[in-house]
Amino acid sequence: MNIKKQHRISLKDIAVELGVSIATVSRALRDSPEIGKEMQIKVKELARKLNYRPNPFAQSLRKEAPKIIGVVVPNLVTHYYAAVLDGIEDEARRAGYSVLSANSHENFEDERQAIDTFMRMHVEGIIACLAQTTTDYSHFQEISDIGVPLVFFGRTCLTDRFSSVTANGDEAAQMATQHLIDTGSRRIAFIGGPNHLDMVRRRKHGYLEALRENRLDIDRDLVVCDKIDYEVALHAVEKLLDRDNRPDAILAFNDIITFAAFTAIKNKGLRIPEDVALIGFTDDVHAAYVTPQMSAIEDQSHEMGVTACQLLLKSINGDTKVYKEIVPQQLVIRETSAKNKAK
């Protein structure tokens, strides 16, 4: 490790050298029972070697500081992200942590600034879901380089460096598409979000696999992947429904797109599911309270939040393994999808 003489050795320097988090180094120096004896010895030996001297002023501040986890979500007002956050908060509270949340508003710059804010606040770890406009991951690479614990959920990146919690979107989309086929639909559209998002790719893959397995033609015009936005999705579905060979079913990527599709079908005076069947990736809170009731692929979003927080706490406590956990989704059949039952 090449450190200039005038540079005051910090916890970060020790953490980078050992490939662990700053929180792990701090706890090891304090003989915390959360850190194994072997790691405590490694940290203390390196601290002596580098002539580390704690900053008494910073220590006095930290004694009074709560243990805080930062969470960045793309859209805090949707039920899915609110439920994930609820799961994170429940698990964090059990472990003695507080949670600060930030809304990226599906915007890369807001996401980057939220991460920067959390870093300046010296949170003990971060849980994040990518904004739909994020294609530059350098702000997350920096976190990896300095060893700050971070876990992704839902939409992920740098999965070789960070643990993640995702759903089985490919399997769920294939199951939902198969249900639409089994109940009489043949021209099934997929309305998704930006193609660079891994979540979109997984769900689209499952949809296409179902079409292939049933030897149905894949009409690329029925695959619409654009911005995750209600108005954008509404106009896209209305445009599809204006075609002479319109789709007779729609698989929608998330709750925003699902209810945009629902509204578009109604706006065109078409019946659900007799004219156009519909299944969406959405939550049970809204799906069960529309008419007709929505067939839905439902996330176990609270469980996803709990799992993400559990993985983060493992990382904070010194576990350097990269985990890839899957929380399965549930296909709930209601009234909007079964054509042959509606006749």
Short mmCIF file of C-alpha atoms in Angstrom, two decimals:
data_model
loop_
_atom_site.label_atom_id
_atom_site.label_comp_id
_atom_site.label_asym_id
_atom_site.label_seq_id
_atom_site.Cartn_x
_atom_site.Cartn_y
_atom_site.Cartn_z
CA MET A 1 0.00 0.00 0.00
CA ASN A 2 1.61 3.23 -1.14
CA ILE A 3 0.55 5.98 1.27
CA LYS A 4 2.30 9.33 1.45
CA LYS A 5 3.89 10.23 4.79
CA GLN A 6 1.78 13.34 5.27
CA HIS A 7 -1.43 11.36 4.82
CA ARG A 8 -3.17 10.57 8.11
CA ILE A 9 -4.11 6.90 8.07
CA SER A 10 -7.87 6.46 8.22
CA LEU A 11 -10.28 3.61 8.79
CA LYS A 12 -10.93 3.73 5.05
CA ASP A 13 -7.25 3.00 4.30
CA ILE A 14 -7.31 -0.09 6.50
CA ALA A 15 -10.64 -1.22 5.05
CA VAL A 16 -9.41 -0.93 1.46
CA GLU A 17 -6.20 -2.82 2.27
CA LEU A 18 -8.13 -5.71 3.84
CA GLY A 19 -11.04 -5.68 1.39
CA VAL A 20 -13.67 -5.17 4.08
CA SER A 21 -16.05 -2.39 5.03
CA ILE A 22 -15.15 0.65 7.08
CA ALA A 23 -17.76 -0.45 9.61
CA THR A 24 -16.00 -3.79 9.99
CA VAL A 25 -12.66 -2.07 10.71
CA SER A 26 -14.27 0.25 13.23
CA ARG A 27 -15.95 -2.61 15.07
CA ALA A 28 -12.80 -4.76 15.03
CA LEU A 29 -10.80 -1.97 16.68
CA ARG A 30 -13.49 -1.72 19.36
CA ASP A 31 -13.43 -5.50 20.03
CA SER A 32 -17.05 -5.80 18.94
CA PRO A 33 -18.45 -9.33 19.38
CA GLU A 34 -20.02 -8.94 15.93
CA ILE A 35 -16.52 -9.34 14.40
CA GLY A 36 -14.64 -12.65 14.57
CA LYS A 37 -11.35 -12.87 16.49
CA GLU A 38 -9.36 -13.62 13.34
CA MET A 39 -10.59 -10.44 11.63
CA GLN A 40 -9.99 -8.40 14.81
CA ILE A 41 -6.36 -9.57 14.85
CA LYS A 42 -5.87 -8.76 11.15
CA VAL A 43 -7.31 -5.27 11.55
CA LYS A 44 -5.28 -4.45 14.66
CA GLU A 45 -2.04 -5.75 13.16
CA LEU A 46 -2.49 -3.64 10.03
CA ALA A 47 -3.48 -0.61 12.13
CA ARG A 48 -0.21 -0.93 14.07
CA LYS A 49 1.79 -1.46 10.88
CA LEU A 50 0.34 1.67 9.27
CA ASN A 51 0.63 3.65 12.52
CA TYR A 52 -3.10 4.35 12.63
CA ARG A 53 -4.15 6.90 15.27
CA PRO A 54 -7.86 7.46 15.94
CA ASN A 55 -9.25 10.96 15.69
CA PRO A 56 -10.57 11.71 19.20
CA PHE A 57 -12.94 14.41 17.96
CA ALA A 58 -14.51 12.12 15.36
CA GLN A 59 -14.76 9.36 17.96
CA SER A 60 -16.67 11.59 20.35
CA LEU A 61 -19.15 12.39 17.59
CA ARG A 62 -19.59 8.74 16.64
CA LYS A 63 -20.37 7.70 20.21
CA GLU A 64 -23.55 9.75 20.02
CA ALA A 65 -24.40 8.85 16.42
CA PRO A 66 -27.14 6.30 15.63
CA LYS A 67 -26.43 3.35 13.36
CA ILE A 68 -27.95 4.37 10.03
CA ILE A 69 -28.68 2.55 6.76
CA GLY A 70 -29.36 4.56 3.60
CA VAL A 71 -31.95 3.37 1.04
CA VAL A 72 -32.39 4.72 -2.51
CA VAL A 73 -35.57 3.85 -4.42
CA PRO A 74 -36.76 5.00 -7.88
CA ASN A 75 -40.33 5.96 -6.94
CA LEU A 76 -41.28 6.12 -3.29
CA VAL A 77 -44.99 6.76 -3.91
CA THR A 78 -45.64 3.35 -5.51
CA HIS A 79 -46.86 0.51 -3.32
CA TYR A 80 -44.01 -1.81 -4.37
CA TYR A 81 -41.19 0.46 -3.20
CA ALA A 82 -43.09 1.54 -0.10
CA ALA A 83 -43.57 -2.14 0.84
CA VAL A 84 -39.89 -2.96 0.21
CA LEU A 85 -38.90 -0.02 2.38
CA ASP A 86 -41.27 -1.23 5.09
CA GLY A 87 -39.51 -4.61 5.07
CA ILE A 88 -36.10 -2.94 5.27
CA GLU A 89 -37.21 -0.79 8.20
CA ASP A 90 -38.66 -3.77 10.09
CA GLU A 91 -35.45 -5.77 9.79
CA ALA A 92 -33.19 -2.77 10.48
CA ARG A 93 -35.15 -1.90 13.62
CA ARG A 94 -34.72 -5.45 14.95
CA ALA A 95 -30.95 -5.05 14.52
CA GLY A 96 -30.82 -1.61 16.18
CA TYR A 97 -30.46 0.46 12.98
CA SER A 98 -32.33 3.49 11.71
CA VAL A 99 -33.20 3.95 8.02
CA LEU A 100 -32.94 7.06 5.87
CA SER A 101 -34.64 6.84 2.47
CA ALA A 102 -34.09 8.87 -0.69
CA ASN A 103 -36.25 9.03 -3.82
CA SER A 104 -34.30 9.12 -7.10
CA HIS A 105 -37.48 9.93 -9.06
CA GLU A 106 -36.21 7.48 -11.73
CA ASN A 107 -33.39 9.96 -12.44
CA PHE A 108 -29.68 9.12 -12.58
CA GLU A 109 -28.50 12.47 -11.24
CA ASP A 110 -30.85 12.34 -8.25
CA GLU A 111 -29.66 8.80 -7.56
CA ARG A 112 -26.00 9.82 -7.73
CA GLN A 113 -26.58 12.76 -5.41
CA ALA A 114 -28.45 10.57 -2.92
CA ILE A 115 -25.54 8.12 -2.83
CA ASP A 116 -23.09 11.01 -2.36
CA THR A 117 -25.18 12.38 0.50
CA PHE A 118 -25.26 9.03 2.23
CA MET A 119 -21.49 8.68 1.88
CA ARG A 120 -20.92 12.11 3.41
CA MET A 121 -23.22 11.15 6.27
CA HIS A 122 -21.08 8.03 6.87
CA VAL A 123 -24.01 5.64 6.82
CA GLU A 124 -23.02 2.09 7.72
CA GLY A 125 -24.41 0.65 4.51
CA ILE A 126 -26.67 1.33 1.52
CA ILE A 127 -29.54 -0.53 -0.16
CA ALA A 128 -30.43 0.63 -3.68
CA CYS A 129 -32.65 -0.02 -6.69
CA LEU A 130 -31.46 1.54 -9.94
CA ALA A 131 -33.26 4.47 -11.52
CA GLN A 132 -34.49 3.69 -15.02
CA THR A 133 -32.14 6.30 -16.57
CA THR A 134 -29.01 4.91 -14.89
CA THR A 135 -26.53 3.42 -17.34
CA ASP A 136 -23.36 4.82 -15.70
CA TYR A 137 -22.44 2.82 -12.61
CA SER A 138 -19.30 4.73 -11.58
CA HIS A 139 -20.87 6.02 -8.35
CA PHE A 140 -21.46 2.43 -7.29
CA GLN A 141 -17.98 1.37 -8.40
CA GLU A 142 -16.55 4.02 -6.06
CA ILE A 143 -18.51 2.50 -3.18
CA SER A 144 -17.10 -0.91 -4.06
CA ASP A 145 -13.56 0.49 -4.22
CA ILE A 146 -13.69 1.87 -0.67
CA GLY A 147 -15.50 -1.14 0.78
CA VAL A 148 -18.77 0.45 1.91
CA PRO A 149 -21.46 -2.26 2.21
CA LEU A 150 -24.14 -2.04 -0.49
CA VAL A 151 -26.94 -4.36 -1.60
CA PHE A 152 -29.16 -4.01 -4.67
CA PHE A 153 -32.78 -5.10 -4.96
CA GLY A 154 -35.07 -5.34 -7.98
CA ARG A 155 -32.95 -3.59 -10.60
CA THR A 156 -29.29 -4.40 -10.20
CA CYS A 157 -25.80 -3.84 -11.58
CA LEU A 158 -22.21 -4.90 -10.80
CA THR A 159 -23.54 -8.20 -9.49
CA ASP A 160 -20.02 -9.62 -9.28
CA ARG A 161 -19.24 -7.01 -6.61
CA PHE A 162 -22.48 -6.50 -4.70
CA SER A 163 -25.08 -8.82 -3.23
CA SER A 164 -28.56 -8.55 -4.71
CA VAL A 165 -32.15 -9.55 -4.13
CA THR A 166 -34.33 -10.06 -7.19
CA ALA A 167 -37.57 -11.79 -8.10
CA ASN A 168 -37.98 -14.71 -10.51
CA GLY A 169 -39.39 -12.37 -13.14
CA ASP A 170 -38.49 -14.60 -16.08
CA GLU A 171 -40.32 -17.63 -14.66
CA ALA A 172 -43.27 -15.52 -13.54
CA ALA A 173 -43.61 -13.85 -16.96
CA GLN A 174 -43.45 -17.24 -18.68
CA MET A 175 -46.16 -18.62 -16.35
CA ALA A 176 -48.39 -15.60 -16.95
CA THR A 177 -47.96 -15.76 -20.72
CA GLN A 178 -48.69 -19.49 -20.66
CA HIS A 179 -51.89 -18.81 -18.73
CA LEU A 180 -52.95 -16.28 -21.38
CA ILE A 181 -52.27 -18.84 -24.11
CA ASP A 182 -54.09 -21.63 -22.26
CA THR A 183 -57.17 -19.45 -21.85
CA GLY A 184 -57.46 -18.46 -25.51
CA SER A 185 -55.12 -15.54 -26.23
CA ARG A 186 -52.83 -15.73 -29.27
CA ARG A 187 -51.55 -12.21 -30.06
CA ILE A 188 -49.98 -11.28 -26.75
CA ALA A 189 -48.19 -7.95 -26.36
CA PHE A 190 -45.46 -7.19 -23.83
CA ILE A 191 -45.31 -3.60 -22.59
CA GLY A 192 -42.04 -3.05 -20.73
CA GLY A 193 -39.56 -0.48 -19.53
CA PRO A 194 -36.07 0.45 -20.82
CA ASN A 195 -34.22 -2.53 -22.28
CA HIS A 196 -31.00 -1.84 -20.36
CA LEU A 197 -32.68 -2.70 -17.06
CA ASP A 198 -32.01 -6.30 -16.03
CA MET A 199 -35.52 -6.56 -14.58
CA VAL A 200 -37.03 -5.70 -17.98
CA ARG A 201 -34.79 -8.19 -19.77
CA ARG A 202 -35.73 -11.01 -17.39
CA ARG A 203 -39.46 -10.47 -17.73
CA LYS A 204 -39.31 -10.06 -21.50
CA HIS A 205 -37.25 -13.26 -21.77
CA GLY A 206 -39.90 -15.25 -19.92
CA TYR A 207 -42.64 -13.86 -22.17
CA LEU A 208 -40.71 -14.76 -25.34
CA GLU A 209 -39.90 -18.24 -24.04
CA ALA A 210 -43.61 -18.98 -23.58
CA LEU A 211 -44.35 -17.88 -27.14
CA ARG A 212 -41.52 -20.05 -28.49
CA GLU A 213 -42.56 -23.12 -26.50
CA ASN A 214 -46.10 -22.81 -27.88
CA ARG A 215 -44.84 -22.20 -31.44
CA LEU A 216 -46.57 -18.84 -31.65
CA ASP A 217 -45.20 -16.20 -34.00
CA ILE A 218 -43.18 -13.48 -32.31
CA ASP A 219 -44.39 -10.14 -33.64
CA ARG A 220 -41.77 -7.55 -32.70
CA ASP A 221 -44.38 -4.83 -33.07
CA LEU A 222 -46.12 -6.31 -30.03
CA VAL A 223 -43.01 -5.87 -27.88
CA VAL A 224 -42.89 -2.25 -26.69
CA CYS A 225 -40.13 -1.29 -24.26
CA ASP A 226 -39.98 2.40 -23.44
CA LYS A 227 -39.88 4.80 -20.52
CA ILE A 228 -41.61 3.68 -17.32
CA ASP A 229 -44.24 6.41 -17.37
CA TYR A 230 -48.03 6.29 -17.23
CA GLU A 231 -48.67 8.60 -20.20
CA VAL A 232 -46.00 6.97 -22.37
CA ALA A 233 -47.45 3.53 -21.70
CA LEU A 234 -51.03 4.74 -22.18
CA HIS A 235 -50.27 6.13 -25.65
CA ALA A 236 -48.25 3.04 -26.61
CA VAL A 237 -51.11 0.69 -25.75
CA GLU A 238 -53.71 2.91 -27.44
CA LYS A 239 -51.57 2.86 -30.58
CA LEU A 240 -51.41 -0.95 -30.50
CA LEU A 241 -55.18 -1.19 -30.02
CA ASP A 242 -55.80 1.04 -33.05
CA ARG A 243 -54.17 -1.54 -35.34
CA ASP A 244 -56.30 -3.82 -37.51
CA ASN A 245 -54.46 -6.82 -36.05
CA ARG A 246 -54.47 -5.54 -32.51
CA PRO A 247 -53.24 -7.70 -29.61
CA ASP A 248 -55.80 -9.86 -27.87
CA ALA A 249 -53.82 -9.87 -24.62
CA ILE A 250 -51.23 -7.74 -22.81
CA LEU A 251 -48.54 -8.62 -20.28
CA ALA A 252 -47.53 -5.41 -18.49
CA PHE A 253 -44.13 -4.86 -16.85
CA ASN A 254 -45.10 -3.09 -13.61
CA ASP A 255 -47.99 -1.39 -11.80
CA ILE A 256 -47.64 1.94 -13.62
CA ILE A 257 -47.73 0.25 -17.03
CA THR A 258 -50.42 -2.22 -15.95
CA PHE A 259 -52.93 0.48 -15.04
CA ALA A 260 -52.01 2.54 -18.09
CA ALA A 261 -52.89 -0.51 -20.20
CA PHE A 262 -56.10 -1.06 -18.22
CA THR A 263 -57.15 2.54 -18.88
CA ALA A 264 -56.19 2.39 -22.58
CA ILE A 265 -58.35 -0.70 -23.15
CA LYS A 266 -61.29 0.98 -21.41
CA ASN A 267 -60.73 4.21 -23.37
CA LYS A 268 -61.08 2.26 -26.62
CA GLY A 269 -64.43 0.81 -25.53
CA LEU A 270 -63.01 -2.72 -25.48
CA ARG A 271 -63.97 -5.42 -22.99
CA ILE A 272 -61.54 -7.04 -20.55
CA PRO A 273 -60.84 -9.95 -21.02
CA GLU A 274 -63.24 -10.77 -23.90
CA ASP A 275 -61.54 -8.38 -26.35
CA VAL A 276 -58.18 -7.87 -24.66
CA ALA A 277 -56.98 -9.94 -21.72
CA LEU A 278 -54.56 -8.36 -19.26
CA ILE A 279 -52.04 -9.51 -16.66
CA GLY A 280 -49.73 -7.09 -14.90
CA PHE A 281 -46.79 -7.18 -12.55
CA THR A 282 -48.47 -5.29 -9.74
CA ASP A 283 -49.55 -5.52 -6.12
CA ASP A 284 -52.60 -7.11 -4.56
CA VAL A 285 -53.74 -3.85 -2.95
CA HIS A 286 -54.71 -2.31 -6.28
CA ALA A 287 -55.30 -5.43 -8.38
CA ALA A 288 -58.19 -6.71 -6.30
CA TYR A 289 -60.07 -3.40 -6.17
CA VAL A 290 -60.63 -2.59 -9.84
CA THR A 291 -63.44 -3.88 -12.05
CA PRO A 292 -62.87 -6.41 -13.46
CA GLN A 293 -60.41 -7.61 -10.82
CA MET A 294 -56.85 -7.74 -12.11
CA SER A 295 -54.95 -10.94 -12.72
CA ALA A 296 -51.50 -10.12 -11.41
CA ILE A 297 -47.96 -11.27 -10.84
CA GLU A 298 -47.42 -10.13 -7.29
CA ASP A 299 -44.09 -9.46 -5.61
CA GLN A 300 -43.42 -10.47 -2.05
CA SER A 301 -42.11 -6.95 -1.69
CA HIS A 302 -41.97 -6.81 2.10
CA GLU A 303 -39.98 -10.05 2.11
CA MET A 304 -37.67 -8.59 -0.52
CA GLY A 305 -36.94 -5.65 1.79
CA VAL A 306 -36.30 -7.93 4.75
CA THR A 307 -33.93 -10.08 2.69
CA ALA A 308 -32.04 -7.07 1.30
CA CYS A 309 -31.53 -5.71 4.81
CA GLN A 310 -30.37 -9.09 6.11
CA LEU A 311 -27.74 -9.25 3.36
CA LEU A 312 -26.60 -5.72 4.12
CA LEU A 313 -26.23 -6.50 7.82
CA LYS A 314 -24.11 -9.52 6.92
CA SER A 315 -21.83 -7.27 4.87
CA ILE A 316 -21.66 -4.63 7.62
CA ASN A 317 -20.64 -7.36 10.04
CA GLY A 318 -17.73 -8.47 7.88
CA ASP A 319 -19.17 -11.10 5.50
CA THR A 320 -17.48 -10.48 2.13
CA LYS A 321 -19.42 -13.12 0.18
CA VAL A 322 -21.52 -11.86 -2.74
CA TYR A 323 -25.05 -13.27 -2.40
CA LYS A 324 -27.71 -13.51 -5.11
CA GLU A 325 -31.05 -14.16 -3.45
CA ILE A 326 -34.33 -14.70 -5.29
CA VAL A 327 -37.70 -13.96 -3.70
CA PRO A 328 -40.35 -15.73 -5.83
CA GLN A 329 -43.35 -13.95 -7.27
CA GLN A 330 -46.91 -15.27 -7.20
CA LEU A 331 -49.30 -15.49 -10.16
CA VAL A 332 -52.79 -14.64 -8.91
CA ILE A 333 -55.56 -15.29 -11.43
CA ARG A 334 -58.64 -13.07 -11.16
CA GLU A 335 -60.97 -11.75 -13.87
CA THR A 336 -58.90 -9.88 -16.48
CA SER A 337 -57.06 -12.75 -18.12
CA ALA A 338 -59.19 -15.81 -18.91
CA LYS A 339 -60.84 -15.29 -22.30
CA ASN A 340 -62.47 -18.70 -22.63
CA LYS A 341 -64.08 -18.38 -19.19
CA ALA A 342 -65.48 -14.95 -20.05
CA LYS A 343 -67.39 -16.03 -23.12
#
